[in-house]
mmCIF file of C-alpha atoms in Angstrom:
data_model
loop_
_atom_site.group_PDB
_atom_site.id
_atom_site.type_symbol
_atom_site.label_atom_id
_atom_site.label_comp_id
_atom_site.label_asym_id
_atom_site.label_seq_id
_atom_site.Cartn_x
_atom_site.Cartn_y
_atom_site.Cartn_z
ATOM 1 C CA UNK A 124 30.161 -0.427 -14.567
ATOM 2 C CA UNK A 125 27.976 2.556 -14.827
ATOM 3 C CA UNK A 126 24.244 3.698 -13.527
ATOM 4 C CA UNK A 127 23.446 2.765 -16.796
ATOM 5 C CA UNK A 128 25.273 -0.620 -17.927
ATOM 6 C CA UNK A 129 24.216 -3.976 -16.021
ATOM 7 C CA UNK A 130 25.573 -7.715 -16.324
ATOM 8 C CA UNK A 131 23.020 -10.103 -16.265
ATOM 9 C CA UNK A 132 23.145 -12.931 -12.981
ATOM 10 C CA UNK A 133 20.387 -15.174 -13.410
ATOM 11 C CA UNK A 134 21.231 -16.915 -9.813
ATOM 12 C CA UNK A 135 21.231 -13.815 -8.549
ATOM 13 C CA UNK A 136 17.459 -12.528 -9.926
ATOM 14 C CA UNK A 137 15.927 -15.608 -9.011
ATOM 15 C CA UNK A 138 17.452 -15.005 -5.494
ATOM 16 C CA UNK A 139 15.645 -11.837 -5.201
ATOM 17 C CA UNK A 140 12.646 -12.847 -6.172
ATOM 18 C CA UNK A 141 12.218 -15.756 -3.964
ATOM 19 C CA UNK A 142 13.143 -13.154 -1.205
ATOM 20 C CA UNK A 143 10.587 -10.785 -2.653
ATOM 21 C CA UNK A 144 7.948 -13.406 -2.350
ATOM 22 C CA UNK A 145 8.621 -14.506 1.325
ATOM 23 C CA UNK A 146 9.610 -11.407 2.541
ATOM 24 C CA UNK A 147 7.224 -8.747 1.742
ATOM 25 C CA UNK A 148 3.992 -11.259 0.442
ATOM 26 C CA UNK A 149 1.351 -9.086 -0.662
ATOM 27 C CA UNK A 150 3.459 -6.231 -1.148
ATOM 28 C CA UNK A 151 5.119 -8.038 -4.572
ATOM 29 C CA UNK A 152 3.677 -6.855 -7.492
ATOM 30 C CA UNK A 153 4.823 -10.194 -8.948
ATOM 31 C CA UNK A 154 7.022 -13.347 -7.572
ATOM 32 C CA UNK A 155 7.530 -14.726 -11.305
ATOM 33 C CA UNK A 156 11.399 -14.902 -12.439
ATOM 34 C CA UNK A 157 11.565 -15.810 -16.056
ATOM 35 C CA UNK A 158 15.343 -16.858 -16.835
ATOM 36 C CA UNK A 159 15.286 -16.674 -20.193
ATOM 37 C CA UNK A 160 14.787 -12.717 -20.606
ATOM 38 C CA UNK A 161 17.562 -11.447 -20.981
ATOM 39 C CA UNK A 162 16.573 -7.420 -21.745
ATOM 40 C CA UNK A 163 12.878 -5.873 -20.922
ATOM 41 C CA UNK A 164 11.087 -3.613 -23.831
ATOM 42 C CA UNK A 165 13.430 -0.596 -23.424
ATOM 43 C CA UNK A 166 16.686 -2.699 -23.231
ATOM 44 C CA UNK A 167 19.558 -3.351 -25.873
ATOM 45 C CA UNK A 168 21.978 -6.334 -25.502
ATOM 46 C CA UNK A 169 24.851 -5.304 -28.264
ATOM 47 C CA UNK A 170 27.057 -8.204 -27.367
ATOM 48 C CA UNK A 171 24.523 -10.819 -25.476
ATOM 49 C CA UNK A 172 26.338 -10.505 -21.839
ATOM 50 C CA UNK A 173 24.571 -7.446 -20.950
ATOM 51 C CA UNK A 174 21.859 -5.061 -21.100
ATOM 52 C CA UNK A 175 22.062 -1.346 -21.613
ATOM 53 C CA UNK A 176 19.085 1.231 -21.218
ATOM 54 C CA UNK A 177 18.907 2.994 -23.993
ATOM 55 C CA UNK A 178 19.538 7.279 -24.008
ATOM 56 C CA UNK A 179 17.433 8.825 -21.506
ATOM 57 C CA UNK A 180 16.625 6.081 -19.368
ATOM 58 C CA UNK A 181 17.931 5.161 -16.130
ATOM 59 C CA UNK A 182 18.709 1.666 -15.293
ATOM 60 C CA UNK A 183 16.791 0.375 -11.605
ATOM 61 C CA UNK A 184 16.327 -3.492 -9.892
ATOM 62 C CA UNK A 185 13.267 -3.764 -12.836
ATOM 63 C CA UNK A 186 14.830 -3.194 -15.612
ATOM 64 C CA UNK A 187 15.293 0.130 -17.778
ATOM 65 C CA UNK A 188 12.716 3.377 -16.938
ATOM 66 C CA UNK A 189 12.269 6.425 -19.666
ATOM 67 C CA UNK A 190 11.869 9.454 -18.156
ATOM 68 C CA UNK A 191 8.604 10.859 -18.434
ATOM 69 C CA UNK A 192 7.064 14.043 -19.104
ATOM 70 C CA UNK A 193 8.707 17.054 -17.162
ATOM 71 C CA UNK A 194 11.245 14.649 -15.666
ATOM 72 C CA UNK A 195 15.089 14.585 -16.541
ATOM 73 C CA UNK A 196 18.213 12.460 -16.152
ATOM 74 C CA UNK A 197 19.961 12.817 -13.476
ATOM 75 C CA UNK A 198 22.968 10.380 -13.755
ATOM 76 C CA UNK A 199 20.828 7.877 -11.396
ATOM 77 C CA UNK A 200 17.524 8.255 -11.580
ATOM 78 C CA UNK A 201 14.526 10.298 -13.314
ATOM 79 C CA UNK A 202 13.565 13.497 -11.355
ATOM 80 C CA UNK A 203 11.460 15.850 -11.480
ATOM 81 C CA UNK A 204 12.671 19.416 -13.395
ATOM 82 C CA UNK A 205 12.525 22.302 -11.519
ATOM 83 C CA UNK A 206 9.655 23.673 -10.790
ATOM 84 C CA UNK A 207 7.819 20.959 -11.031
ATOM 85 C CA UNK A 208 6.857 18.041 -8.373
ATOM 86 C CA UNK A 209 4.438 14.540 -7.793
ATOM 87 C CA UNK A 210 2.480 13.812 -4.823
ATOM 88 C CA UNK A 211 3.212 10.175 -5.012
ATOM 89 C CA UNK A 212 6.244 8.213 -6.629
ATOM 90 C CA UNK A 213 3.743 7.242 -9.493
ATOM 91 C CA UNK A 214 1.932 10.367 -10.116
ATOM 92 C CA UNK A 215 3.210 12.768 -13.160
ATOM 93 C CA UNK A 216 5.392 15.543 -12.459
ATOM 94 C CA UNK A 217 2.943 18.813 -11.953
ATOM 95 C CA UNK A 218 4.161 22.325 -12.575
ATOM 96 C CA UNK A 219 4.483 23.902 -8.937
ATOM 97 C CA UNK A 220 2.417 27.393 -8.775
ATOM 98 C CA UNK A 221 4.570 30.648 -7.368
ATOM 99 C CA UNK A 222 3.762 31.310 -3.933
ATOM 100 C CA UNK A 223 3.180 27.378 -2.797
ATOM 101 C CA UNK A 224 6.379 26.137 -0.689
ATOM 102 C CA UNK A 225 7.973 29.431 0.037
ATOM 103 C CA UNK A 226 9.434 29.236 3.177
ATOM 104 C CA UNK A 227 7.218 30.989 6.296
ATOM 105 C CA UNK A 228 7.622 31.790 9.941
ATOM 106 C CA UNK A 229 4.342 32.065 11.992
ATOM 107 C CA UNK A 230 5.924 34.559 14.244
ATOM 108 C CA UNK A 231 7.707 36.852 11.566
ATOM 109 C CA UNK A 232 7.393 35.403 8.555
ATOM 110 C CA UNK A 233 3.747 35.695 7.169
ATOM 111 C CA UNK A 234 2.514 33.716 3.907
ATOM 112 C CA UNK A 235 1.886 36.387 1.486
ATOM 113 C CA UNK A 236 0.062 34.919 -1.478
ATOM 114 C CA UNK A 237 -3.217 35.373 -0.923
ATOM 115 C CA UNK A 238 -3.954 31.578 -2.468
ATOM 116 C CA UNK A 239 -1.278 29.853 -0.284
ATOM 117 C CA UNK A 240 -1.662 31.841 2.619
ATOM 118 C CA UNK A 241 -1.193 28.835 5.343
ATOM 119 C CA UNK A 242 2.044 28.520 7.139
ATOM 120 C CA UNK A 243 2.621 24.509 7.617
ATOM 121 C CA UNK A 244 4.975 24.367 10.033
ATOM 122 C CA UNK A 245 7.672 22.029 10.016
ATOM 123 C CA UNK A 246 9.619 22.792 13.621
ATOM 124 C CA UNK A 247 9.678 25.608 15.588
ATOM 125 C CA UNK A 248 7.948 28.514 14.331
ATOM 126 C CA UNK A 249 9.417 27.748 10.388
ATOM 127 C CA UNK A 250 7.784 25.812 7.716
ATOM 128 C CA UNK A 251 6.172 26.363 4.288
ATOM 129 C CA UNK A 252 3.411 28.440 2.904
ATOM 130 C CA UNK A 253 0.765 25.916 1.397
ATOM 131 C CA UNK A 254 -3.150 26.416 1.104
ATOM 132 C CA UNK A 255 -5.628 25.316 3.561
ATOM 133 C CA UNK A 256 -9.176 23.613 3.674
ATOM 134 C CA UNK A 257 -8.706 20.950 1.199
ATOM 135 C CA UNK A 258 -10.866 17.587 1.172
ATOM 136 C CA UNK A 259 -9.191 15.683 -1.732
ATOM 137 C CA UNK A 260 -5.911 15.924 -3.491
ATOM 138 C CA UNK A 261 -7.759 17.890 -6.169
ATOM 139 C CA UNK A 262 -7.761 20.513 -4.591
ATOM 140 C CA UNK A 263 -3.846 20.619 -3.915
ATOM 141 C CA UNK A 264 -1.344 22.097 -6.684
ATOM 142 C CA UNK A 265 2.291 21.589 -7.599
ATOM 143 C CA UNK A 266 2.480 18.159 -6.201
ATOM 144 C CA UNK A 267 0.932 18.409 -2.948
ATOM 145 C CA UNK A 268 -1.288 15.884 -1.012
ATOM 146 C CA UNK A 269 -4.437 16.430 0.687
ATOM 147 C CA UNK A 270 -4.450 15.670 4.664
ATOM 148 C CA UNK A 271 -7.821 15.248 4.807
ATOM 149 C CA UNK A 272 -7.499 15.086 8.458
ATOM 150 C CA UNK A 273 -6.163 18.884 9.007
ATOM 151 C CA UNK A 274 -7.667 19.741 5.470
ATOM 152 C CA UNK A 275 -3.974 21.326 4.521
ATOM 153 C CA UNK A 276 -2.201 20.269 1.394
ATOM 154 C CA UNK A 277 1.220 18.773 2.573
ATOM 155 C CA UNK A 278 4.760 19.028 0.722
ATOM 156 C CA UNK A 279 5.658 15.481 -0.386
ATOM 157 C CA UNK A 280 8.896 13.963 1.188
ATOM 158 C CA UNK A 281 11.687 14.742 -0.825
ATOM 159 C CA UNK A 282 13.430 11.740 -3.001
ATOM 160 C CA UNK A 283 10.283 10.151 -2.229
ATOM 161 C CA UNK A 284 10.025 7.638 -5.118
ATOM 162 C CA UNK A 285 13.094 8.136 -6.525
ATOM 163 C CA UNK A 286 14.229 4.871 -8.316
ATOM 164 C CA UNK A 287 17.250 3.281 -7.158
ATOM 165 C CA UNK A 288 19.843 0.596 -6.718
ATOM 166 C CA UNK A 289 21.480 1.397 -3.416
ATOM 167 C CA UNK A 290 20.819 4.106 0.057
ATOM 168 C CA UNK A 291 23.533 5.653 -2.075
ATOM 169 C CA UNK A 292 20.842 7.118 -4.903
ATOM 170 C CA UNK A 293 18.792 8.391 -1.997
ATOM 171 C CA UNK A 294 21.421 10.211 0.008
ATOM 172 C CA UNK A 295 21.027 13.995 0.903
ATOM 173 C CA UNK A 296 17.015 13.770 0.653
ATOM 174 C CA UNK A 297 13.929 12.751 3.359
ATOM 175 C CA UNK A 298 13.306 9.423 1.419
ATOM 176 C CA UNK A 299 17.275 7.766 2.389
ATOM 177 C CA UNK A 300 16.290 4.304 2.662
ATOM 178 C CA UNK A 301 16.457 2.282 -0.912
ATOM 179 C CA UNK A 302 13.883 -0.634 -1.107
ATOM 180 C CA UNK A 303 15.869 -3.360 -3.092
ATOM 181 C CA UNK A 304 12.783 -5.479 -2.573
ATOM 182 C CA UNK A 305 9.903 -4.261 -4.008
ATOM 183 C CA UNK A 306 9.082 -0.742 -5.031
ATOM 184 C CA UNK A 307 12.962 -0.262 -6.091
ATOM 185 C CA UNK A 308 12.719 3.280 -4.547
ATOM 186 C CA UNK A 309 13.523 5.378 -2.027
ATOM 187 C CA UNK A 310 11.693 5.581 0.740
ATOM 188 C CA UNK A 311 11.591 7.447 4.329
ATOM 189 C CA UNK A 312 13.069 5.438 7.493
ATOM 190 C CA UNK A 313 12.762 5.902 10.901
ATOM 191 C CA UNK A 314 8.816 6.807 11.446
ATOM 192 C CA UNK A 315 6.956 6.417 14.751
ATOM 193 C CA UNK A 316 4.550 3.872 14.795
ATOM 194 C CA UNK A 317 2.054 5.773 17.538
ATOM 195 C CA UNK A 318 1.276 8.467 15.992
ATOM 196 C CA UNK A 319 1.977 7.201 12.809
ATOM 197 C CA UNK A 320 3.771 10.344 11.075
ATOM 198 C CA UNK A 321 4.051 8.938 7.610
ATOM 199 C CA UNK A 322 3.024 11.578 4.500
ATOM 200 C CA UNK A 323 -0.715 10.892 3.642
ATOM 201 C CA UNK A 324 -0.967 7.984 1.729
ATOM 202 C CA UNK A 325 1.864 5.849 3.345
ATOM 203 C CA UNK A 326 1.924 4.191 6.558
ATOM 204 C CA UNK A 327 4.718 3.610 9.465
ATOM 205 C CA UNK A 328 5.868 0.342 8.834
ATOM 206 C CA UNK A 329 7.848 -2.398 11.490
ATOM 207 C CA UNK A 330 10.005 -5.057 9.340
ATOM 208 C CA UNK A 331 12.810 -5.348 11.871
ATOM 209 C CA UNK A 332 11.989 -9.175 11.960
ATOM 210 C CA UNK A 333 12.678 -9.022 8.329
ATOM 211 C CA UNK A 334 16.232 -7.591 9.023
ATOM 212 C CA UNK A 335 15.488 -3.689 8.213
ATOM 213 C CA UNK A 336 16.730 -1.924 11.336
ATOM 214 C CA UNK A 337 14.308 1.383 10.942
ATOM 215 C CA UNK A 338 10.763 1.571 10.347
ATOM 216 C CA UNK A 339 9.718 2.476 6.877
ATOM 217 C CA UNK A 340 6.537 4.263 5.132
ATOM 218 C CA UNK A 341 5.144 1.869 3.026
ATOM 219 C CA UNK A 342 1.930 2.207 0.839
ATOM 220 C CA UNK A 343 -1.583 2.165 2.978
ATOM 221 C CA UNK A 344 -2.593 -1.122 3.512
ATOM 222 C CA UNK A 345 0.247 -2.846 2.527
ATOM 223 C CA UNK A 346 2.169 -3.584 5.660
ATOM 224 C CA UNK A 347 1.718 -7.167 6.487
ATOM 225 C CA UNK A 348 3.306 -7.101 9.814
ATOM 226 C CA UNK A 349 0.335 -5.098 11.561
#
């Protein structure tokens, strides 16, 4: 069975969303498992034992996604094309300016766009050349977010957002932990509760009494277990 190709388990779905409901509460978008559809808007089912996403969708827990504007295909999922980036799983893909995310070392390694002249770094000395003295994420390019607190725009986790099925479809990125559950994404494990050291927007999240070894960033205001 491919990324693509699915075989429908009733049981199963109804499973998942009585687990949705009574593990993560508020955080479901909707606890309502309807039997009796078999296929969601962008779905085919040729031979009425399973559902297909049509070309140039990718197939996630939710049903079938198109990929949007400045986004392609890639075997799993619906990425952004390079050169182009979101600050947060749901935002468009935004064409990333030259100059922003280039790497930079504050001892050797100087920013040298005049527009994204602030080394953010990342360990050590190293990071990534970014622009400073920001108050919203208007005034952040290519993708970036607005820490309001330090006024820089920040570089979004990578495979942050990225839809998929298993921690399989969010291997080799900073997002490696695939929420089954709710947002049927991937998301970054292992954050530190104090200081929280989620991305902006997101915070560090404790559902080991839920069974999920590693702290997760979750949406603001969305962890229940606070």
């Amino acid at each position: 069975m491919n990324s693509n190709e699915i075989k429908r388990h009733p049981s199963w779905g109804a499973r998942l969303a009585r687990l949705h409901c009574l593990v993560f509460g508020a955080l479901a978008a909707s606890c309502v498992y309807d039997a009796d559809t078999k296929c969601g808007d962008l779905e085919v089912d040729p031979d009425h034992d399973r559902c297909l996403c049509p070309k140039g969708a990718v197939w996630t827990a939710t049903g079938c996604i198109e990929c949007g504007k400045n986004e392609m295909y890639n075997g799993t999922s619906c990425e952004c094309k390079e050169g182009f980036a979101r600050a947060t799983p749901t935002d468009t893909c935004a064409k990333v300016p030259a100059g922003i995310g280039t790497p930079c070392d504050t001892a050797n390694m100087p920013c040298v766009d005049s527009k994204f002249s602030f080394c953010q770094v990342t360990s050590g000395t190293t990071g990534y050349c970014t622009n400073s003295g920001c108050t919203s994420a208007a005034d952040c390019e290519g993708g970036y977010a607005c820490d309001t607190d330090t006024g820089t725009c920040l570089k979004p986790p990578t495979g942050w957002g990225t839809p998929c099925m298993s921690d399989a479809d969010c291997a080799g990125t900073e997002a490696t932990y695939c929420d089954t559950f709710v947002t049927h994404g991937c998301l970054v494990q292992g954050c530190t509760l104090m200081p929280d050291n989620c991305f902006v927007g997101t915070e560090c999240c404790d559902l080991s009494s839920f069974g999920i070894a590693q702290p997760l960033c979750i949406a603001e205001g969305q962890c229940t277990t606070k």
